[in-house]
């Protein structure tokens, strides 16, 4: 019998090729579809290029904001003014450096406008001889000491006039001499300083008496009443020379609090005298350059009168700051910074009136420095010999007087002296602190506050918050995804997965609100119950599993797939509820704290600090871990469940046909094939946790602190005290602040272009780098997993 289809006859190779059969019209693509396809191809191409350009544009913008933080200061010559003064002349500048002035100890003060010099009398009495004069640190004021043992000062004020907005400004100066105060010792004044603190005003002076130099103080009090400030009343002079124990004083300084004196002696020692309720006392005696045996050539306070700058005859500069040492209740001076030395002896010094910047100079060298970071920001070699220094009130102009009496006026451009790598990532010894620290405190309550801009506490806060959120979310989300995709019945799965996806849409601010006002107060007194829940829930699952596997196989097979859920859920709920109720009993048994009166109380909040030496805050990392984990769980669950569900059924069926149990199928087949998708879910969840803002702001107390975790990560591995020193590294009951929360809280209040503003952008850049490095490493690992477990 012949086949229904006869074979096709062989084709002659020499025959011409057949023309292709025409394509049916129904399979033809219309020209409109082709044009639209071509259009969308270009749209997608340009869209991708636009996204890349936008990312690079963001980089450029952030870089332009951050870059000025790391620029060196510049000094630009502005003009030169011939003063024709002697080497001991004091030179000062007005606020805009438009009308410099000089004083040489005579009866007149000279204003220099460039085209002409104007001399104004101080208003001294006939025969008054000035033996000492110096510039006040904070005001346009010159302190004066006389030959006959009197002290006083003259205030300088400036008036600017401008006939029209385009007309040049005309600045004039005026003087006001304050009443003299007698030291009751008619000897020449050799050193003098003045301090004013509200109603209390104080002069400190060294006079060259016939029997030797004496340290004298005389004060004034100004009582305030309903009608305002009253009349100044002089207090009796006091002789503090006996407190010096025979040391010869040569220089005296008074801090702005007007309750202390710093005296330099001829032997290069410093004596710190303090006015206690019982009278003046010597609190400290220190020799700053004892290790190198040099002479102190410069000594003065920085802005704020808390830190002393000392220069010596070998070009060394050191800074001493007041702080309370551990175990003491008194503020004492301690060396906090050693700056890079100059090549010549330090002879001149001037401090800024706005921040901790200062300028020191030798004969032909000048250095711009910043005290808080202990850095020499710029060193200038000068073609002339320096005889005096001056800064205007804004520290925008530096005046240098040479040996010929010429004032070289320079424009100083250093808008961010407090910035630098050490500021942002290194330990800084701030004023008033007993040790160097990482600290973030961008604002303060007084003008002399120095901003503390270390990013380390914020980085540590971001790491801790992410760690605890992932520690809570990953086990729950992954196990739930595995169970839902492989074990749960389809009818329940149709309810569970949409519910989890809806959870992902909850606003962060709502979760943060719940964490702050509901969860944090609830957890504060229920930590023992939480501990029991952590133990009881896995234990209940293990008990349910052990019960289920003991059920005969033929009876289990009668039940539909996933029916074990109805055994697991009630048991877990019952044991969890029982554990929650048992928390107070566990607290009474294990967490008993001692009260100051010797009695005992069962309170975990009091027990934790006593037992570990670590703080306990209501809004802490535990609250953040729970609530931020609640926000991350839906993200990880949804993506991981999709990856697990998309494993080809043929592979799982083949494994089951070979006799593998359901768990063996999951462990050996499903998890390896879905590992790339699971890893992607973890990385997306990690990105959600790192960038979270509102939950952290509302639930942690928003306090930038560095515990031992930060000290360990950033090169300070001291374990600290307490019974469990390792626990100090990751105290789960302390607050924190993250980079993202810090940006959200402080950026709206930061002045545009300020150091604070730019530092917040640096924090944003650090946050981006963290996520970029993590995502890059995760993508590389995901690709390896994908190649390793791909289905051929």
JSON list of N, CA, C and O in Angstrom, two decimals, residues 662-700:
[
{"chain": "A", "resi": 662, "resn": "UNK", "atom": "N", "xyz": [9.38, 16.89, 50.51]},
{"chain": "A", "resi": 662, "resn": "UNK", "atom": "CA", "xyz": [9.13, 18.27, 50.11]},
{"chain": "A", "resi": 662, "resn": "UNK", "atom": "C", "xyz": [10.26, 19.19, 50.59]},
{"chain": "A", "resi": 662, "resn": "UNK", "atom": "O", "xyz": [10.66, 20.11, 49.88]},
{"chain": "A", "resi": 663, "resn": "UNK", "atom": "N", "xyz": [10.75, 18.98, 51.77]},
{"chain": "A", "resi": 663, "resn": "UNK", "atom": "CA", "xyz": [11.84, 19.83, 52.27]},
{"chain": "A", "resi": 663, "resn": "UNK", "atom": "C", "xyz": [13.13, 19.56, 51.50]},
{"chain": "A", "resi": 663, "resn": "UNK", "atom": "O", "xyz": [13.90, 20.48, 51.22]},
{"chain": "A", "resi": 664, "resn": "UNK", "atom": "N", "xyz": [13.38, 18.31, 51.13]},
{"chain": "A", "resi": 664, "resn": "UNK", "atom": "CA", "xyz": [14.57, 18.01, 50.33]},
{"chain": "A", "resi": 664, "resn": "UNK", "atom": "C", "xyz": [14.47, 18.66, 48.96]},
{"chain": "A", "resi": 664, "resn": "UNK", "atom": "O", "xyz": [15.46, 19.14, 48.41]},
{"chain": "A", "resi": 665, "resn": "UNK", "atom": "N", "xyz": [13.28, 18.69, 48.40]},
{"chain": "A", "resi": 665, "resn": "UNK", "atom": "CA", "xyz": [13.09, 19.37, 47.12]},
{"chain": "A", "resi": 665, "resn": "UNK", "atom": "C", "xyz": [13.40, 20.86, 47.26]},
{"chain": "A", "resi": 665, "resn": "UNK", "atom": "O", "xyz": [14.09, 21.45, 46.42]},
{"chain": "A", "resi": 666, "resn": "UNK", "atom": "N", "xyz": [12.90, 21.47, 48.34]},
{"chain": "A", "resi": 666, "resn": "UNK", "atom": "CA", "xyz": [13.15, 22.90, 48.55]},
{"chain": "A", "resi": 666, "resn": "UNK", "atom": "C", "xyz": [14.64, 23.16, 48.74]},
{"chain": "A", "resi": 666, "resn": "UNK", "atom": "O", "xyz": [15.21, 24.09, 48.15]},
{"chain": "A", "resi": 667, "resn": "UNK", "atom": "N", "xyz": [15.29, 22.33, 49.54]},
{"chain": "A", "resi": 667, "resn": "UNK", "atom": "CA", "xyz": [16.69, 22.57, 49.89]},
{"chain": "A", "resi": 667, "resn": "UNK", "atom": "C", "xyz": [17.64, 22.31, 48.74]},
{"chain": "A", "resi": 667, "resn": "UNK", "atom": "O", "xyz": [18.62, 23.05, 48.57]},
{"chain": "A", "resi": 668, "resn": "UNK", "atom": "N", "xyz": [17.40, 21.28, 47.96]},
{"chain": "A", "resi": 668, "resn": "UNK", "atom": "CA", "xyz": [18.36, 20.87, 46.93]},
{"chain": "A", "resi": 668, "resn": "UNK", "atom": "C", "xyz": [18.02, 21.37, 45.53]},
{"chain": "A", "resi": 668, "resn": "UNK", "atom": "O", "xyz": [18.90, 21.42, 44.67]},
{"chain": "A", "resi": 669, "resn": "UNK", "atom": "N", "xyz": [16.76, 21.71, 45.29]},
{"chain": "A", "resi": 669, "resn": "UNK", "atom": "CA", "xyz": [16.36, 22.11, 43.94]},
{"chain": "A", "resi": 669, "resn": "UNK", "atom": "C", "xyz": [15.89, 23.56, 43.91]},
{"chain": "A", "resi": 669, "resn": "UNK", "atom": "O", "xyz": [16.42, 24.40, 43.16]},
{"chain": "A", "resi": 670, "resn": "UNK", "atom": "N", "xyz": [14.91, 23.88, 44.72]},
{"chain": "A", "resi": 670, "resn": "UNK", "atom": "CA", "xyz": [14.25, 25.19, 44.62]},
{"chain": "A", "resi": 670, "resn": "UNK", "atom": "C", "xyz": [15.19, 26.31, 45.05]},
{"chain": "A", "resi": 670, "resn": "UNK", "atom": "O", "xyz": [15.36, 27.32, 44.35]},
{"chain": "A", "resi": 671, "resn": "UNK", "atom": "N", "xyz": [15.80, 26.19, 46.23]},
{"chain": "A", "resi": 671, "resn": "UNK", "atom": "CA", "xyz": [16.64, 27.27, 46.74]},
{"chain": "A", "resi": 671, "resn": "UNK", "atom": "C", "xyz": [17.85, 27.56, 45.85]},
{"chain": "A", "resi": 671, "resn": "UNK", "atom": "O", "xyz": [18.13, 28.73, 45.57]},
{"chain": "A", "resi": 672, "resn": "UNK", "atom": "N", "xyz": [18.60, 26.56, 45.38]},
{"chain": "A", "resi": 672, "resn": "UNK", "atom": "CA", "xyz": [19.72, 26.90, 44.49]},
{"chain": "A", "resi": 672, "resn": "UNK", "atom": "C", "xyz": [19.29, 27.59, 43.21]},
{"chain": "A", "resi": 672, "resn": "UNK", "atom": "O", "xyz": [19.93, 28.55, 42.77]},
{"chain": "A", "resi": 673, "resn": "UNK", "atom": "N", "xyz": [18.20, 27.12, 42.58]},
{"chain": "A", "resi": 673, "resn": "UNK", "atom": "CA", "xyz": [17.77, 27.73, 41.32]},
{"chain": "A", "resi": 673, "resn": "UNK", "atom": "C", "xyz": [17.26, 29.15, 41.55]},
{"chain": "A", "resi": 673, "resn": "UNK", "atom": "O", "xyz": [17.50, 30.05, 40.73]},
{"chain": "A", "resi": 674, "resn": "UNK", "atom": "N", "xyz": [16.58, 29.38, 42.67]},
{"chain": "A", "resi": 674, "resn": "UNK", "atom": "CA", "xyz": [16.01, 30.70, 42.96]},
{"chain": "A", "resi": 674, "resn": "UNK", "atom": "C", "xyz": [16.98, 31.60, 43.73]},
{"chain": "A", "resi": 674, "resn": "UNK", "atom": "O", "xyz": [16.59, 32.70, 44.14]},
{"chain": "A", "resi": 675, "resn": "UNK", "atom": "N", "xyz": [18.22, 31.17, 43.94]},
{"chain": "A", "resi": 675, "resn": "UNK", "atom": "CA", "xyz": [19.15, 31.92, 44.80]},
{"chain": "A", "resi": 675, "resn": "UNK", "atom": "C", "xyz": [19.43, 33.32, 44.26]},
{"chain": "A", "resi": 675, "resn": "UNK", "atom": "O", "xyz": [19.54, 34.28, 45.03]},
{"chain": "A", "resi": 676, "resn": "UNK", "atom": "N", "xyz": [19.54, 33.47, 42.93]},
{"chain": "A", "resi": 676, "resn": "UNK", "atom": "CA", "xyz": [19.79, 34.80, 42.38]},
{"chain": "A", "resi": 676, "resn": "UNK", "atom": "C", "xyz": [18.63, 35.74, 42.67]},
{"chain": "A", "resi": 676, "resn": "UNK", "atom": "O", "xyz": [18.83, 36.90, 43.05]},
{"chain": "A", "resi": 677, "resn": "UNK", "atom": "N", "xyz": [17.41, 35.27, 42.50]},
{"chain": "A", "resi": 677, "resn": "UNK", "atom": "CA", "xyz": [16.24, 36.11, 42.80]},
{"chain": "A", "resi": 677, "resn": "UNK", "atom": "C", "xyz": [16.13, 36.41, 44.28]},
{"chain": "A", "resi": 677, "resn": "UNK", "atom": "O", "xyz": [15.75, 37.52, 44.67]},
{"chain": "A", "resi": 678, "resn": "UNK", "atom": "N", "xyz": [16.44, 35.42, 45.13]},
{"chain": "A", "resi": 678, "resn": "UNK", "atom": "CA", "xyz": [16.39, 35.65, 46.59]},
{"chain": "A", "resi": 678, "resn": "UNK", "atom": "C", "xyz": [17.42, 36.70, 46.99]},
{"chain": "A", "resi": 678, "resn": "UNK", "atom": "O", "xyz": [17.14, 37.59, 47.80]},
{"chain": "A", "resi": 679, "resn": "UNK", "atom": "N", "xyz": [18.61, 36.59, 46.39]},
{"chain": "A", "resi": 679, "resn": "UNK", "atom": "CA", "xyz": [19.64, 37.57, 46.71]},
{"chain": "A", "resi": 679, "resn": "UNK", "atom": "C", "xyz": [19.23, 38.96, 46.26]},
{"chain": "A", "resi": 679, "resn": "UNK", "atom": "O", "xyz": [19.49, 39.96, 46.94]},
{"chain": "A", "resi": 680, "resn": "UNK", "atom": "N", "xyz": [18.59, 39.07, 45.12]},
{"chain": "A", "resi": 680, "resn": "UNK", "atom": "CA", "xyz": [18.08, 40.37, 44.67]},
{"chain": "A", "resi": 680, "resn": "UNK", "atom": "C", "xyz": [17.06, 40.92, 45.66]},
{"chain": "A", "resi": 680, "resn": "UNK", "atom": "O", "xyz": [17.04, 42.12, 45.95]},
{"chain": "A", "resi": 681, "resn": "UNK", "atom": "N", "xyz": [16.20, 40.05, 46.18]},
{"chain": "A", "resi": 681, "resn": "UNK", "atom": "CA", "xyz": [15.21, 40.49, 47.17]},
{"chain": "A", "resi": 681, "resn": "UNK", "atom": "C", "xyz": [15.90, 41.04, 48.41]},
{"chain": "A", "resi": 681, "resn": "UNK", "atom": "O", "xyz": [15.49, 42.07, 48.97]},
{"chain": "A", "resi": 682, "resn": "UNK", "atom": "N", "xyz": [16.95, 40.36, 48.85]},
{"chain": "A", "resi": 682, "resn": "UNK", "atom": "CA", "xyz": [17.67, 40.83, 50.03]},
{"chain": "A", "resi": 682, "resn": "UNK", "atom": "C", "xyz": [18.32, 42.19, 49.77]},
{"chain": "A", "resi": 682, "resn": "UNK", "atom": "O", "xyz": [18.30, 43.07, 50.64]},
{"chain": "A", "resi": 683, "resn": "UNK", "atom": "N", "xyz": [18.90, 42.38, 48.61]},
{"chain": "A", "resi": 683, "resn": "UNK", "atom": "CA", "xyz": [19.55, 43.65, 48.31]},
{"chain": "A", "resi": 683, "resn": "UNK", "atom": "C", "xyz": [18.55, 44.80, 48.19]},
{"chain": "A", "resi": 683, "resn": "UNK", "atom": "O", "xyz": [18.82, 45.92, 48.62]},
{"chain": "A", "resi": 684, "resn": "UNK", "atom": "N", "xyz": [17.41, 44.53, 47.60]},
{"chain": "A", "resi": 684, "resn": "UNK", "atom": "CA", "xyz": [16.38, 45.57, 47.51]},
{"chain": "A", "resi": 684, "resn": "UNK", "atom": "C", "xyz": [15.86, 45.91, 48.90]},
{"chain": "A", "resi": 684, "resn": "UNK", "atom": "O", "xyz": [15.64, 47.08, 49.24]},
{"chain": "A", "resi": 685, "resn": "UNK", "atom": "N", "xyz": [15.69, 44.89, 49.74]},
{"chain": "A", "resi": 685, "resn": "UNK", "atom": "CA", "xyz": [15.29, 45.16, 51.13]},
{"chain": "A", "resi": 685, "resn": "UNK", "atom": "C", "xyz": [16.35, 45.93, 51.88]},
{"chain": "A", "resi": 685, "resn": "UNK", "atom": "O", "xyz": [16.04, 46.82, 52.68]},
{"chain": "A", "resi": 686, "resn": "UNK", "atom": "N", "xyz": [17.63, 45.61, 51.63]},
{"chain": "A", "resi": 686, "resn": "UNK", "atom": "CA", "xyz": [18.72, 46.34, 52.28]},
{"chain": "A", "resi": 686, "resn": "UNK", "atom": "C", "xyz": [18.71, 47.80, 51.85]},
{"chain": "A", "resi": 686, "resn": "UNK", "atom": "O", "xyz": [18.90, 48.71, 52.68]},
{"chain": "A", "resi": 687, "resn": "UNK", "atom": "N", "xyz": [18.49, 48.05, 50.56]},
{"chain": "A", "resi": 687, "resn": "UNK", "atom": "CA", "xyz": [18.41, 49.43, 50.10]},
{"chain": "A", "resi": 687, "resn": "UNK", "atom": "C", "xyz": [17.25, 50.18, 50.73]},
{"chain": "A", "resi": 687, "resn": "UNK", "atom": "O", "xyz": [17.37, 51.36, 51.06]},
{"chain": "A", "resi": 688, "resn": "UNK", "atom": "N", "xyz": [16.14, 49.49, 50.92]},
{"chain": "A", "resi": 688, "resn": "UNK", "atom": "CA", "xyz": [14.98, 50.11, 51.59]},
{"chain": "A", "resi": 688, "resn": "UNK", "atom": "C", "xyz": [15.32, 50.47, 53.03]},
{"chain": "A", "resi": 688, "resn": "UNK", "atom": "O", "xyz": [14.95, 51.54, 53.53]},
{"chain": "A", "resi": 689, "resn": "UNK", "atom": "N", "xyz": [16.08, 49.60, 53.72]},
{"chain": "A", "resi": 689, "resn": "UNK", "atom": "CA", "xyz": [16.43, 49.86, 55.11]},
{"chain": "A", "resi": 689, "resn": "UNK", "atom": "C", "xyz": [17.47, 50.97, 55.23]},
{"chain": "A", "resi": 689, "resn": "UNK", "atom": "O", "xyz": [17.38, 51.82, 56.12]},
{"chain": "A", "resi": 690, "resn": "UNK", "atom": "N", "xyz": [18.47, 50.99, 54.34]},
{"chain": "A", "resi": 690, "resn": "UNK", "atom": "CA", "xyz": [19.52, 52.01, 54.42]},
{"chain": "A", "resi": 690, "resn": "UNK", "atom": "C", "xyz": [18.95, 53.40, 54.18]},
{"chain": "A", "resi": 690, "resn": "UNK", "atom": "O", "xyz": [19.33, 54.37, 54.84]},
{"chain": "A", "resi": 691, "resn": "UNK", "atom": "N", "xyz": [18.04, 53.52, 53.23]},
{"chain": "A", "resi": 691, "resn": "UNK", "atom": "CA", "xyz": [17.51, 54.83, 52.89]},
{"chain": "A", "resi": 691, "resn": "UNK", "atom": "C", "xyz": [16.31, 55.27, 53.70]},
{"chain": "A", "resi": 691, "resn": "UNK", "atom": "O", "xyz": [15.79, 56.37, 53.47]},
{"chain": "A", "resi": 692, "resn": "UNK", "atom": "N", "xyz": [15.85, 54.46, 54.64]},
{"chain": "A", "resi": 692, "resn": "UNK", "atom": "CA", "xyz": [14.67, 54.81, 55.42]},
{"chain": "A", "resi": 692, "resn": "UNK", "atom": "C", "xyz": [14.93, 56.06, 56.26]},
{"chain": "A", "resi": 692, "resn": "UNK", "atom": "O", "xyz": [15.99, 56.22, 56.86]},
{"chain": "A", "resi": 693, "resn": "UNK", "atom": "N", "xyz": [13.95, 56.95, 56.30]},
{"chain": "A", "resi": 693, "resn": "UNK", "atom": "CA", "xyz": [14.13, 58.23, 56.99]},
{"chain": "A", "resi": 693, "resn": "UNK", "atom": "C", "xyz": [13.11, 58.44, 58.10]},
{"chain": "A", "resi": 693, "resn": "UNK", "atom": "O", "xyz": [13.48, 58.62, 59.26]},
{"chain": "A", "resi": 694, "resn": "UNK", "atom": "N", "xyz": [11.83, 58.43, 57.78]},
{"chain": "A", "resi": 694, "resn": "UNK", "atom": "CA", "xyz": [10.82, 58.85, 58.73]},
{"chain": "A", "resi": 694, "resn": "UNK", "atom": "C", "xyz": [10.72, 57.91, 59.92]},
{"chain": "A", "resi": 694, "resn": "UNK", "atom": "O", "xyz": [10.53, 58.36, 61.07]},
{"chain": "A", "resi": 695, "resn": "UNK", "atom": "N", "xyz": [10.84, 56.61, 59.70]},
{"chain": "A", "resi": 695, "resn": "UNK", "atom": "CA", "xyz": [10.76, 55.68, 60.83]},
{"chain": "A", "resi": 695, "resn": "UNK", "atom": "C", "xyz": [11.90, 55.95, 61.80]},
{"chain": "A", "resi": 695, "resn": "UNK", "atom": "O", "xyz": [11.72, 55.97, 63.02]},
{"chain": "A", "resi": 696, "resn": "UNK", "atom": "N", "xyz": [13.10, 56.17, 61.25]},
{"chain": "A", "resi": 696, "resn": "UNK", "atom": "CA", "xyz": [14.26, 56.42, 62.10]},
{"chain": "A", "resi": 696, "resn": "UNK", "atom": "C", "xyz": [14.12, 57.75, 62.84]},
{"chain": "A", "resi": 696, "resn": "UNK", "atom": "O", "xyz": [14.46, 57.86, 64.02]},
{"chain": "A", "resi": 697, "resn": "UNK", "atom": "N", "xyz": [13.64, 58.76, 62.14]},
{"chain": "A", "resi": 697, "resn": "UNK", "atom": "CA", "xyz": [13.49, 60.07, 62.78]},
{"chain": "A", "resi": 697, "resn": "UNK", "atom": "C", "xyz": [12.54, 60.00, 63.98]},
{"chain": "A", "resi": 697, "resn": "UNK", "atom": "O", "xyz": [12.80, 60.57, 65.03]},
{"chain": "A", "resi": 698, "resn": "UNK", "atom": "N", "xyz": [11.45, 59.28, 63.83]},
{"chain": "A", "resi": 698, "resn": "UNK", "atom": "CA", "xyz": [10.40, 59.30, 64.85]},
{"chain": "A", "resi": 698, "resn": "UNK", "atom": "C", "xyz": [10.58, 58.24, 65.92]},
{"chain": "A", "resi": 698, "resn": "UNK", "atom": "O", "xyz": [10.04, 58.37, 67.01]},
{"chain": "A", "resi": 699, "resn": "UNK", "atom": "N", "xyz": [11.35, 57.18, 65.64]},
{"chain": "A", "resi": 699, "resn": "UNK", "atom": "CA", "xyz": [11.36, 56.04, 66.55]},
{"chain": "A", "resi": 699, "resn": "UNK", "atom": "C", "xyz": [12.65, 55.87, 67.32]},
{"chain": "A", "resi": 699, "resn": "UNK", "atom": "O", "xyz": [12.72, 55.00, 68.19]},
{"chain": "A", "resi": 700, "resn": "UNK", "atom": "N", "xyz": [13.70, 56.66, 67.06]},
{"chain": "A", "resi": 700, "resn": "UNK", "atom": "CA", "xyz": [14.99, 56.40, 67.69]},
{"chain": "A", "resi": 700, "resn": "UNK", "atom": "C", "xyz": [15.44, 57.47, 68.66]},
{"chain": "A", "resi": 700, "resn": "UNK", "atom": "O", "xyz": [16.50, 57.34, 69.25]}
]
